[in-house]
Coordinates of C-alpha atoms and ligand atoms in Angstrom, one line a residue:
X1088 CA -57.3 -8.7 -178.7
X1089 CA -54.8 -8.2 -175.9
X1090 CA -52.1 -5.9 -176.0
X1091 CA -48.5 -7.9 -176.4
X1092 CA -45.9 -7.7 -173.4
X1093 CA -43.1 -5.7 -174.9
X1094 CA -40.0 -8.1 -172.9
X1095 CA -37.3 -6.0 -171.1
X1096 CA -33.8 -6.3 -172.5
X1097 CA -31.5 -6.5 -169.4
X1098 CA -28.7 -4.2 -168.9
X1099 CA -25.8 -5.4 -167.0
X1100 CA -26.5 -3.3 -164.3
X1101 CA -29.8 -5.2 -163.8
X1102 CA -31.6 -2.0 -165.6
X1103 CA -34.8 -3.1 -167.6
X1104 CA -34.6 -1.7 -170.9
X1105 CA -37.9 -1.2 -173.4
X1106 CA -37.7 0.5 -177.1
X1107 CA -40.9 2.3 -177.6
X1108 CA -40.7 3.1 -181.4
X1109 CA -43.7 5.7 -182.0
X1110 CA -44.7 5.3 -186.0
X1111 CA -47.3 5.1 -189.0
X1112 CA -49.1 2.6 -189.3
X1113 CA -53.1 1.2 -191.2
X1114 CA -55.5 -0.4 -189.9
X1115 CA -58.7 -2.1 -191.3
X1116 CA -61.3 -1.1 -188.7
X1117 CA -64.4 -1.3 -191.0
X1118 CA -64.4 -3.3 -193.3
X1119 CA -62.7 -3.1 -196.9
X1120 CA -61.0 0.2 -195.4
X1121 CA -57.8 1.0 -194.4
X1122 CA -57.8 3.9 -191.6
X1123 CA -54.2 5.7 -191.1
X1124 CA -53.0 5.6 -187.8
X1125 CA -50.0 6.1 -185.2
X1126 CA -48.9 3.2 -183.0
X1127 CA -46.1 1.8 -180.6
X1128 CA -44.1 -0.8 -181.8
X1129 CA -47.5 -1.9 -184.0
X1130 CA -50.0 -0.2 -185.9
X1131 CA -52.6 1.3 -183.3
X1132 CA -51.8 1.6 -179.7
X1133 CA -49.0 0.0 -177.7
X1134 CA -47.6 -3.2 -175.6
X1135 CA -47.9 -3.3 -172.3
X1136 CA -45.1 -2.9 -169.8
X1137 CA -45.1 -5.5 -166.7
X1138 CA -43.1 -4.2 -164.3
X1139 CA -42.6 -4.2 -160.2
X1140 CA -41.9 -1.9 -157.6
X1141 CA -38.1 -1.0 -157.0
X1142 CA -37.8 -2.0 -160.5
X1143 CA -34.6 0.6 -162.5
X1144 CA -36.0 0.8 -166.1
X1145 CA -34.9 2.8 -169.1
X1146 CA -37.2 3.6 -171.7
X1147 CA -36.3 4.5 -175.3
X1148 CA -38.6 6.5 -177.2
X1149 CA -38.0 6.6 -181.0
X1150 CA -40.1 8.7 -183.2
X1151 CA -40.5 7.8 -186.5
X1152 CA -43.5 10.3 -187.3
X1153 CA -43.6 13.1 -189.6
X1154 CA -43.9 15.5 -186.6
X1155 CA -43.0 15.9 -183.1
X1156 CA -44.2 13.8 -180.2
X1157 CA -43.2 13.4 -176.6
X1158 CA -44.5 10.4 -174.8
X1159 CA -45.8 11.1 -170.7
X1160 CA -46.0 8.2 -168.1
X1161 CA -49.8 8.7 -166.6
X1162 CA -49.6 7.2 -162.6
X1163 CA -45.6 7.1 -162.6
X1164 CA -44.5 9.1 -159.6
X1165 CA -41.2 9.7 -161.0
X1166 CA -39.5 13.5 -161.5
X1167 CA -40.4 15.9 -164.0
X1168 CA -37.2 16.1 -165.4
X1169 CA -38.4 12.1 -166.4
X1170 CA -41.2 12.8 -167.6
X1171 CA -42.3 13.8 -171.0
X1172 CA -44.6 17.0 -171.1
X1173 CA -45.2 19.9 -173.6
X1174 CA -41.9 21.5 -172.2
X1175 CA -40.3 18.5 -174.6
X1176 CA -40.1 17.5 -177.9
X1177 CA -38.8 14.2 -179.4
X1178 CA -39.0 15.8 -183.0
X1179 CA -39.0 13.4 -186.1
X1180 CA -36.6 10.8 -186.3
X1181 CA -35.0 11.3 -183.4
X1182 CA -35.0 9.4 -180.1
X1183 CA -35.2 10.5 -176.2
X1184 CA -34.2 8.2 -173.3
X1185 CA -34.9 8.4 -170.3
X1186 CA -34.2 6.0 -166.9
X1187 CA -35.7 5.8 -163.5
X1188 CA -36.4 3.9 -160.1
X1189 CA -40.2 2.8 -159.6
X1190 CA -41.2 3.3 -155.9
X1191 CA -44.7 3.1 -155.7
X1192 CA -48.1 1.1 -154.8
X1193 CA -48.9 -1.3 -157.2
X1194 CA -50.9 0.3 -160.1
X1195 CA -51.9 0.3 -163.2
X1196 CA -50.5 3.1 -165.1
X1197 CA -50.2 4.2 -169.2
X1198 CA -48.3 6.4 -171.6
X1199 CA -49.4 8.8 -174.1
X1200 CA -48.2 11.7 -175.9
X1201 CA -48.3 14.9 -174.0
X1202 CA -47.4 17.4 -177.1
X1203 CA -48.3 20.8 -176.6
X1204 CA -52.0 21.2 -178.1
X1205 CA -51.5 18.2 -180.2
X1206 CA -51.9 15.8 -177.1
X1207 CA -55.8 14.5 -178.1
X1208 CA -54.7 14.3 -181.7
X1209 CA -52.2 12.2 -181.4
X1210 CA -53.5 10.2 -179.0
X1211 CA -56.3 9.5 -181.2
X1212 CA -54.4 8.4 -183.5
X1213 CA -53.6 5.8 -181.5
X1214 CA -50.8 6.1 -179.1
X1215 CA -51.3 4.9 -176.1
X1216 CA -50.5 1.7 -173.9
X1217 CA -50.5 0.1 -170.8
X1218 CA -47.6 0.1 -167.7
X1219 CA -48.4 -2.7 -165.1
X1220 CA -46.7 -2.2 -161.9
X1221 CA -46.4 -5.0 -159.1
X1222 CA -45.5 -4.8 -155.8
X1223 CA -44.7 -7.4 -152.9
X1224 CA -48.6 -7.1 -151.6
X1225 CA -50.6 -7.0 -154.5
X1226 CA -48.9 -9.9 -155.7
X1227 CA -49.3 -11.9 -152.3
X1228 CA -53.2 -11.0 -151.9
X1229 CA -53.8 -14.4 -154.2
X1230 CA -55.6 -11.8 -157.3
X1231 CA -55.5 -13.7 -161.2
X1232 CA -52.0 -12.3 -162.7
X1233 CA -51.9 -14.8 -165.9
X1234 CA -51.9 -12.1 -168.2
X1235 CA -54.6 -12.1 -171.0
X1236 CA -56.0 -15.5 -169.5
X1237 CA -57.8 -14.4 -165.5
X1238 CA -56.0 -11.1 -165.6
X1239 CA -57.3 -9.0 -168.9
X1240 CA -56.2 -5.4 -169.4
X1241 CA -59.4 -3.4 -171.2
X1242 CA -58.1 0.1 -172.8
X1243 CA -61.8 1.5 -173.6
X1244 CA -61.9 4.4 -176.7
X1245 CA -64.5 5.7 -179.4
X1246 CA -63.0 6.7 -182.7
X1247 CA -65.8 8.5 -185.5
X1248 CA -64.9 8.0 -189.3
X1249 CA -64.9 10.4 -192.3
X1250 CA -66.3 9.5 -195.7
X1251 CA -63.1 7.7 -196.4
X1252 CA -63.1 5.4 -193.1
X1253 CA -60.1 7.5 -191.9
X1254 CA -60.2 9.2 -188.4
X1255 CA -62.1 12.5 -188.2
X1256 CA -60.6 14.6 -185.8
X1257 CA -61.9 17.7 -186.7
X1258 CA -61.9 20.5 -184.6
X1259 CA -65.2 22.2 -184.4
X1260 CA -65.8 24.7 -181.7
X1261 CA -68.6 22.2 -180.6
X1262 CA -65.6 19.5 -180.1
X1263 CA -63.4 21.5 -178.6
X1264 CA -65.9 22.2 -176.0
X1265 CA -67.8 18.5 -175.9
X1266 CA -64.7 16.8 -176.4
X1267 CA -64.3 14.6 -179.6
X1268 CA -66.5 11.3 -179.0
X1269 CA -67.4 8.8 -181.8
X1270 CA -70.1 6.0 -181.9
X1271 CA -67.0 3.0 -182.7
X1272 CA -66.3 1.9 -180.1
X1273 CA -63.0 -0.1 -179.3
X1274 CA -61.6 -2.2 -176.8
X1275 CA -57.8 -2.6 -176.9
X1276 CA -58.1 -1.4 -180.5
X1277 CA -60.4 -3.8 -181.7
X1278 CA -63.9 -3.2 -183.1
X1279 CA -66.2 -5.5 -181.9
X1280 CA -64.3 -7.4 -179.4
X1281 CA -64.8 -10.7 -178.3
X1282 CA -63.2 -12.3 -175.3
X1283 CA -63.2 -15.9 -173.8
X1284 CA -62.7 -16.5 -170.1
X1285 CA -63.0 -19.6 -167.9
X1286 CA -66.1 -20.3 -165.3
X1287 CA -64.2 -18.6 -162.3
X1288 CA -63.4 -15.3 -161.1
X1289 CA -62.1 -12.9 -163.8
X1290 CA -59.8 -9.4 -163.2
X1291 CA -60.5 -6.9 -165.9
X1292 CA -57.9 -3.9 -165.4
X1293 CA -59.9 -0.8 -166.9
X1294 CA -58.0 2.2 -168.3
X1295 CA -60.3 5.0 -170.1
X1296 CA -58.2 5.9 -172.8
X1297 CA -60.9 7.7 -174.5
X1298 CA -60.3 11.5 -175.7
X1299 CA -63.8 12.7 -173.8
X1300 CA -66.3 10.0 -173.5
X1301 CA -67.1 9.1 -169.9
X1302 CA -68.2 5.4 -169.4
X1303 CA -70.3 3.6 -166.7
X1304 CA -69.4 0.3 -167.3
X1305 CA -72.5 -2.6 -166.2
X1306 CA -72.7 -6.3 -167.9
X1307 CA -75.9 -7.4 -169.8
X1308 CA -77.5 -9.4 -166.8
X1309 CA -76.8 -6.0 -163.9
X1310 CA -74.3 -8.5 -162.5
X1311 CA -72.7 -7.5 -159.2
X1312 CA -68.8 -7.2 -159.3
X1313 CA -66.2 -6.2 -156.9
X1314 CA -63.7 -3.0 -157.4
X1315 CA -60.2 -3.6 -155.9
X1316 CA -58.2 -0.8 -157.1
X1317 CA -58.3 2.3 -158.9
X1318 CA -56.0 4.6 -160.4
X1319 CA -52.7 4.8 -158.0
X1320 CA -53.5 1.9 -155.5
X1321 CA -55.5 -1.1 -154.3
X1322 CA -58.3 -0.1 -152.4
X1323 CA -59.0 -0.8 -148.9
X1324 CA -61.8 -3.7 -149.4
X1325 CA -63.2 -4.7 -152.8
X1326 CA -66.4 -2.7 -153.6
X1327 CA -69.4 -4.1 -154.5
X1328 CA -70.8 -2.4 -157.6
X1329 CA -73.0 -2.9 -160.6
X1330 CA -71.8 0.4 -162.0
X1331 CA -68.8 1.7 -162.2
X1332 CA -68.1 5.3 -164.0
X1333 CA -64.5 5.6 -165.7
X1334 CA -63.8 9.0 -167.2
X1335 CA -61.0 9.9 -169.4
X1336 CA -57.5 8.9 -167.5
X1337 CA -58.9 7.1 -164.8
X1338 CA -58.4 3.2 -164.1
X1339 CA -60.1 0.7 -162.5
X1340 CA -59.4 -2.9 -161.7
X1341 CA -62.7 -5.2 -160.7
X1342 CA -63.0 -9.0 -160.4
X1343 CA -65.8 -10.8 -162.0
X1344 CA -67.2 -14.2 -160.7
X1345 CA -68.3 -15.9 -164.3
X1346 CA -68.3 -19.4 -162.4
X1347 CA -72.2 -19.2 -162.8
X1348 CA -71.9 -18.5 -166.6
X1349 CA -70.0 -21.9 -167.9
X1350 CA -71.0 -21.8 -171.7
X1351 CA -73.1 -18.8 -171.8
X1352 CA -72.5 -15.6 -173.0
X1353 CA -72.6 -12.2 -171.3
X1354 CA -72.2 -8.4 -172.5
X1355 CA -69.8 -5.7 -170.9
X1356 CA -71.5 -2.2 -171.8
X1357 CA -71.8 1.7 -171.2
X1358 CA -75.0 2.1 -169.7
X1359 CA -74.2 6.3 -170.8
X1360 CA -74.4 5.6 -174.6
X1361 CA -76.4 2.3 -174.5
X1362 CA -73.8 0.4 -176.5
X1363 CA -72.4 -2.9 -176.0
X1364 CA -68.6 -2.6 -175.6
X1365 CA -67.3 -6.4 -175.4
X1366 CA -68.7 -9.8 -176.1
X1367 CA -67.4 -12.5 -173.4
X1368 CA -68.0 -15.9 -173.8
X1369 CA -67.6 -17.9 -171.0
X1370 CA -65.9 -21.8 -172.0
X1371 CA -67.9 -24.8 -170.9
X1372 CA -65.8 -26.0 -168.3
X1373 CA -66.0 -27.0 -164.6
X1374 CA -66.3 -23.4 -162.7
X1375 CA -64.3 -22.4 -160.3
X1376 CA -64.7 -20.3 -157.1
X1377 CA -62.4 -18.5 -155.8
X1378 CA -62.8 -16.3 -152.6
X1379 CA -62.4 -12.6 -152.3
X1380 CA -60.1 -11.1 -150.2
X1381 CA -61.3 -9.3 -147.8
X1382 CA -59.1 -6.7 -147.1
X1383 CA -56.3 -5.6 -149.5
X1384 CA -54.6 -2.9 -148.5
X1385 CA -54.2 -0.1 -146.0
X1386 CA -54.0 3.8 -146.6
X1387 CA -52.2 5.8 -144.1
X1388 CA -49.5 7.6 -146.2
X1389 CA -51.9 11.0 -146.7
X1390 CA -53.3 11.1 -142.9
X1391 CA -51.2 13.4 -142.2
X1392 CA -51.7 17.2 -144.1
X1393 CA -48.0 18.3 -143.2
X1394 CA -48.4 22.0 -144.8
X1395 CA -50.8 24.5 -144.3
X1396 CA -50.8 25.5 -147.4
X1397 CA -53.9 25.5 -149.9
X1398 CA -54.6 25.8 -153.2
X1399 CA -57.9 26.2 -155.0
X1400 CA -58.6 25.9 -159.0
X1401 CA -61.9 26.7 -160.8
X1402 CA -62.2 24.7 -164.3
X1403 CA -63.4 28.0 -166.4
X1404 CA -65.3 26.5 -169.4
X1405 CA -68.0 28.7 -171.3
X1406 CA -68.4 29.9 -174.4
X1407 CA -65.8 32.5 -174.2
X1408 CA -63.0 30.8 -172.6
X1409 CA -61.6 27.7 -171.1
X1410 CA -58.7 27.3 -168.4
X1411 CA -58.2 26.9 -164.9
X1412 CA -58.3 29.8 -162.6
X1413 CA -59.1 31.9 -165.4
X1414 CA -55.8 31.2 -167.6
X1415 CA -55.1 29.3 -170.3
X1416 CA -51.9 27.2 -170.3
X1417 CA -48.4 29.3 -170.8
X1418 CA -45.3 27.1 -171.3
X1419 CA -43.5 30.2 -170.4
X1420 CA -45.8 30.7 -166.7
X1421 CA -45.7 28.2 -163.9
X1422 CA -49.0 28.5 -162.2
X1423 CA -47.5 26.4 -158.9
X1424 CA -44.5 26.5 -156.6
X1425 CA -44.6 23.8 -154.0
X1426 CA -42.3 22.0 -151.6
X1427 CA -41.1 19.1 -152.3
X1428 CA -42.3 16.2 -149.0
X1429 CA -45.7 18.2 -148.4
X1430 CA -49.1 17.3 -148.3
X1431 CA -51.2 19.8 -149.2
X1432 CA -54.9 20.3 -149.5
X1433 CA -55.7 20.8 -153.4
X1434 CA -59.7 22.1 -153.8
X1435 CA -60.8 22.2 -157.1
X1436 CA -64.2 23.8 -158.2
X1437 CA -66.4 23.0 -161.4
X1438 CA -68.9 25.7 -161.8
X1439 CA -69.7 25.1 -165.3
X1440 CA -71.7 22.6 -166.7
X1441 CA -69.6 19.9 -168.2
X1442 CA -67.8 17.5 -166.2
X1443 CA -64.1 17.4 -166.0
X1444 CA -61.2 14.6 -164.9
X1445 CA -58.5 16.8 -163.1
X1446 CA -55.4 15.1 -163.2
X1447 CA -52.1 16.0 -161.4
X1448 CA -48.7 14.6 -162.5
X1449 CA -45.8 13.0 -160.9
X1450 CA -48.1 12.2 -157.6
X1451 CA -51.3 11.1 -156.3
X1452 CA -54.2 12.1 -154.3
X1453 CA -56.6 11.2 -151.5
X1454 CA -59.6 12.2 -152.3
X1455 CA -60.8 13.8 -149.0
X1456 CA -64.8 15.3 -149.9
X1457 CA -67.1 15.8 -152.6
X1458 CA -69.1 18.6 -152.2
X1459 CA -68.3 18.7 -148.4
X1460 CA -69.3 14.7 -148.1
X1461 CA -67.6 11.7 -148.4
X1462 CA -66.2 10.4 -151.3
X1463 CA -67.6 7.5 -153.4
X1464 CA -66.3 4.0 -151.7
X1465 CA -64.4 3.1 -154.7
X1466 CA -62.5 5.9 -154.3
X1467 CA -61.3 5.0 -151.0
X1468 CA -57.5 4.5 -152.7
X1469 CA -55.0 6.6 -154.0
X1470 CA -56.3 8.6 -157.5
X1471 CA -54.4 10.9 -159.7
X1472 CA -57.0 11.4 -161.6
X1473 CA -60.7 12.3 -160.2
X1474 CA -64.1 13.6 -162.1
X1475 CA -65.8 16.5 -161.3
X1476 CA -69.3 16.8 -161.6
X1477 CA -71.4 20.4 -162.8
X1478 CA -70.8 22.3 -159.8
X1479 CA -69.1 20.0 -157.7
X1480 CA -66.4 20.7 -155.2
X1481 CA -63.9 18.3 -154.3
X1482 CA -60.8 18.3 -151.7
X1483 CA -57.6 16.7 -152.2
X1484 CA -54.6 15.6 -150.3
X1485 CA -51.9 15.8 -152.5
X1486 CA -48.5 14.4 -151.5
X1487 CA -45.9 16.1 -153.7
X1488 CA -42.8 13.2 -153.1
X1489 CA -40.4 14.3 -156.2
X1490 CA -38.7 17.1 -158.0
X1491 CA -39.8 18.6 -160.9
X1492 CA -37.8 21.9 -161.7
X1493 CA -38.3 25.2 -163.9
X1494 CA -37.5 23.3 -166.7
X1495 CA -39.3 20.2 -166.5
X1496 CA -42.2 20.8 -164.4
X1497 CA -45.6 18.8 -163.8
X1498 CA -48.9 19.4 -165.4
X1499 CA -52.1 19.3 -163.7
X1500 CA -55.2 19.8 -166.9
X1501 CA -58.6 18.3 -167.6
X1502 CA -58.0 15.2 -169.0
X1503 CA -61.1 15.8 -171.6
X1504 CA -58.0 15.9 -174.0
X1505 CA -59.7 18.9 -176.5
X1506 CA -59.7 21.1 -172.8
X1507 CA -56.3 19.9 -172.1
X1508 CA -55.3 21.3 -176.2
X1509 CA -57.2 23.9 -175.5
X1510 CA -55.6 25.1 -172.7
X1511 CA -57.5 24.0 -169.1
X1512 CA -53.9 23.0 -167.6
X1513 CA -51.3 24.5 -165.6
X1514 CA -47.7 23.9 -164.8
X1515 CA -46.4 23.6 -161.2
X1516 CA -42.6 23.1 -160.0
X1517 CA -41.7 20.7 -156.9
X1518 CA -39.0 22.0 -155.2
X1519 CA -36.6 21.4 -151.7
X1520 CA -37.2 25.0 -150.1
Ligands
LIG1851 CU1 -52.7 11.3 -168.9 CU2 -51.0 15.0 -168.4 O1 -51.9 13.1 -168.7
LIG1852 CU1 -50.4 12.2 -166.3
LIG1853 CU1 -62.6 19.4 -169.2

């Protein structure tokens, strides 16, 4: 049940090439039933990529669909004009490529398509996969890396079935303003998963990949673990939790001491839906303890707010209408012009009743306040993507580090990915003055 590692080919000049071929595939989810579905270089989702800070990759995409796709790197702070957005189209049977420098925290970051209003479709279908990005300190901080063994990537989703055990992705006016949520759930594209793990200290690296559902992710015995990084960083310190909420977008990555467990078995679940989401079984071994660090990173790039310059959004959802700042996405409008090297205070305001993951492209965030206070702990680190409650405030430095022009510009949407179709997102353009 974990996602292979697609291996680089090397280019002579040291580039790290990956072929990403988008396609058809079936699946037998329930059983007796084949369920059409899209995947990366498989059937249903994608590998992962494992890459590292000041890393030169080049990414193929090749799209073997029966319709257009475009694929977007979630967390990359690269260009726009790298980027894959609803301003692009790899139409079928044809291929885009595309080839950048990684400078960045370590992270854990994922792609999925980004068509324009067929985003949550497609992504339901099943494209989407992990990037894993290193850097000199996260790799030095002593954490499990042994990939699918201490270190076990999670993508969490919900799929709902039709009479025929396909996907039903219908859209209803009561999805397209709940978001599509189903009652399969799936972890890494596996119904019913089961995992085994030694007696010692366990890191499970989180990514929502859900269309709507928001999670709040406790094990069976209300088990204490520790968050050490979240969408765009590590954090400060580990947190002590027993709850952690993920909503659509957003990553997490905690460490779990199982050492107590050693031939027992012990349930991952979403305390929201009251569902079990992954059997662990813990080997009958000799545990191991392994000590937390206690610090693991510090923040200082967004302490200082270089421009005085603010922005505000309102998420508009009702009955009527949804969008931010009371427009729906226009390919042809850009919302946003900002300069490229500032930070600038982003507030965005949820008056409605539904809550919604803002995400911004291309960068990442500090969150400064919720509703005037401080933010949750575990969100001490850099985001790019953040939840906002009903009528909830919330403040953000934004550092704005590359260029994204007329052509190719970022996105910042709802990443409820019926909103996002339906038009709560915006275009901005990073620019030298
Ligand atoms: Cu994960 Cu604009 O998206
Ligand atoms: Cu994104
Ligand atoms: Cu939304």
């Amino acid at each position: 049940m974990i996602p292979p590692i697609l291996e680089a080919k090397i280019l002579k000049d040291g580039v790290k090439s990956y072929d990403l071929n988008v396609q058809e595939g079936k699946v037998e989810f329930l059983k007796g039933f084949k369920t059409n579905t899209y995947g990366i270089n498989g059937d249903f989702l994608g590998p992962t990529l494992k890459v590292q800070k000041n890393d030169t990759i080049k990414i193929n995409v090749n799209n073997s669909l029966r319709e257009e796709t475009v694929i977007h790197w979630h967390g990359l702070k690269i260009p726009g004009i790298n980027d894959g957005g609803p301003n692009r189209a790899v139409v079928s049977n044809s291929s885009w490529n595309t080839q950048f420098t990684l400078n960045q925290r370590a992270s854990l970051c994922w792609y999925h398509p980004h068509s324009h209003k067929t985003t949550g479709r497609q992504v339901y279908m099943g494209l989407a996969g992990l990037i894993m990005l290193e850097d000199q300190e996260s790799l030095s901080l002593n954490l499990p890396v042994d990939y699918g063994v201490d270190d076990i990537p999670l993508v969490l989703q919900d799929r709902r079935f039709d009479s025929k055990a396909q996907f039903l992705y219908a859209q209803t006016m009561h999805d397209s303003m709940m978001g599509v949520t189903g009652d399969v759930h799936l972890i890494n594209g596996v119904v019913d998963p089961y995992l085994e793990v030694k007696p010692t200290m366990i890191r499970l690296r989180l990514l929502n990949a859900a269309n709507a559902r928001i999670y709040s992710l406790v094990f069976s015995d209300n088990r204490f673990f520790y968050q050490i990084a979240g969408d765009s960083s590590l954090l400060p310190k580990p947190v002590k939790l027993k709850r952690l909420i993920l909503s659509p977008g957003e990553r997490a990555e905690i460490l779990v001491d199982f050492s107590s467990l050693s031939g027992q078995n012990i349930l991952l679940g979403d305390s929201l839906s009251n569902r079990a989401l992954l059997n662990i079984k813990v080997m009958t071994s000799k545990p191991k303890i392994l000590s937390l660090p206690q610090n693991l990173t510090v923040i200082d790039e967004y302490a200082q707010i270089n421009s005085p310059k603010r922005r505000e959004f309102t998420l508009d959802m009702n009955m009527m209408f949804m969008g931010i700042n009371g427009k729906k996405m226009n390919l042809n409008r850009i919302d946003e012009k900002i300069v490229m090297g500032d930070t600038e205070i982003w507030k965005i305001k949820n008056s409605g009743m539904h809550a919604h993951p803002f995400h911004i492209h291309g960068c990442s965030f500090k969150i400064l306040s919720r509703n005037g206070k401080n933010p949750y702990l575990n969100e001490a680190g850099l985001k790019d993507t953040v939840l906002i409650y009903s009528n909830e405030t919330v403040e953000l430095a934004v550092k704005f580090e590359h260029e994204a022009s007329i052509d190719y510009p970022y996105m910042y949407h709802c990443h409820i990915l019926e909103h996002e179709d339906a038009g709560m997102m915006g275009q901005f353009t990073v620019t030298k003055v």
